[in-house]
């Protein structure tokens, strides 16, 4: 069980959170980018063997959305969200 | 006492696998009488001959030749898909100058880290014919490879506990009917008659059972035999298998095409390189500068102590989030849900394990007495639309087979179609919808929901 640091509630059980997916680039203007860039935005997420940045929602807690860096090899949280420490 | 006796007789009568095994034995026996010269044929005669010499003279099942610096085709990953591809390259297309490289040992990757479930209950017109083909190829694999797969076509039964799930399964049933795959609804009474150990999920449960869905094509077999059988048959046709040979990066030539691979045993050149490494696909393809729509996830499985025959079908409980079958040794082979985020871990997390056990006990309370012996996680990659990807990439000569969420069932047809693609440079008709083009055109084959992926 991961203990995810919430900026408001402190370290809480992973089971209180809902996974919000990896952090991807900001949504581009589809009319301003090429088809290839648009497809890349829609379909490709980083898949590193190591730290990945991802969003979690403290749905069964305070409701805060937060962002952590988590190592995909160990599940260690290597960087806590801003303001949680 | 009477109830117990009745239950035992019912269980015995329903062991369809018994008659399947008899059939298998007959199959085996027929293939035993043929003698082929290319490889040591396993047969009654070879068994008798080797018994006379005290089993000291069995030939090795495959060679371990020195690694050459060049091959026509290099296959990365000696798992099910890699070995089946090498076998089909040699058998169907006469390409035998093939090396299969694996960083570990043969049969130690994801081919050993799954739950051996073979089924074809998918949703899309593009998917079902492929899986129907793969399931039927599995049924003939013992004979084809002269290696006992211990195939047991024992049926999968879905335990339906929510109406949305039932609607989704009925929809799959309609599409599957078109392509000759089997799905049939049964009542809760019939479901409990077929699976006597299913005593939970009554009217007072949080999720009472609504009905069952039966997929008679489904079965299980022996994963080691799949790896060893393909390895032995491919080796006999000249394919080389190199264990403990870790590919570190892909090499591209000045023209951008693939030129070979860098390994811990030195450089190996090839004009065609196949990446068949499951969860680590992007780890390798990134070394050639590729970006693929794949994320790597960890899927939970664990095994109980062996017990007397109790359940003779594969039981799938999608609403509760677990599935299991009983192996020939008597162990309950249990699978759960994936972790929520991406993961390259090869174990399972305690909370995922506990959640799976809790769900299982809600439907099978008697399993509380089972001791659990081993756990493992397979890491596998899932594509953006939860369907597999099989294609030549934008790097000429570099082929990938990936996104096989539950790729075990796809091994025979996956090998056949990938060998076709590599040999002919065009996709096999069964896999022509599963190229990378579907992402370029946003023409997805959505299979999310037909696997344990959430």
PDB file of C-alpha atoms in Angstrom, chain B residues 124 151 179 252 328 345 375 410 412 419:
ATOM      1  CA  UNK B 124     -14.897  -6.377 -32.108  1.00  0.00           C
ATOM      2  CA  UNK B 151      -4.607 -28.857 -23.262  1.00  0.00           C
ATOM      3  CA  UNK B 179     -17.691 -15.503 -36.054  1.00  0.00           C
ATOM      4  CA  UNK B 252      19.977   1.941 -36.918  1.00  0.00           C
ATOM      5  CA  UNK B 328      -4.172 -30.424 -13.047  1.00  0.00           C
ATOM      6  CA  UNK B 345       7.316  -4.558 -10.869  1.00  0.00           C
ATOM      7  CA  UNK B 375       2.294 -14.894  -5.996  1.00  0.00           C
ATOM      8  CA  UNK B 410      -2.746 -15.286 -28.764  1.00  0.00           C
ATOM      9  CA  UNK B 412      -0.065 -19.584 -31.895  1.00  0.00           C
ATOM     10  CA  UNK B 419       5.978 -14.479 -39.280  1.00  0.00           C
TER      11      UNK B 419
END
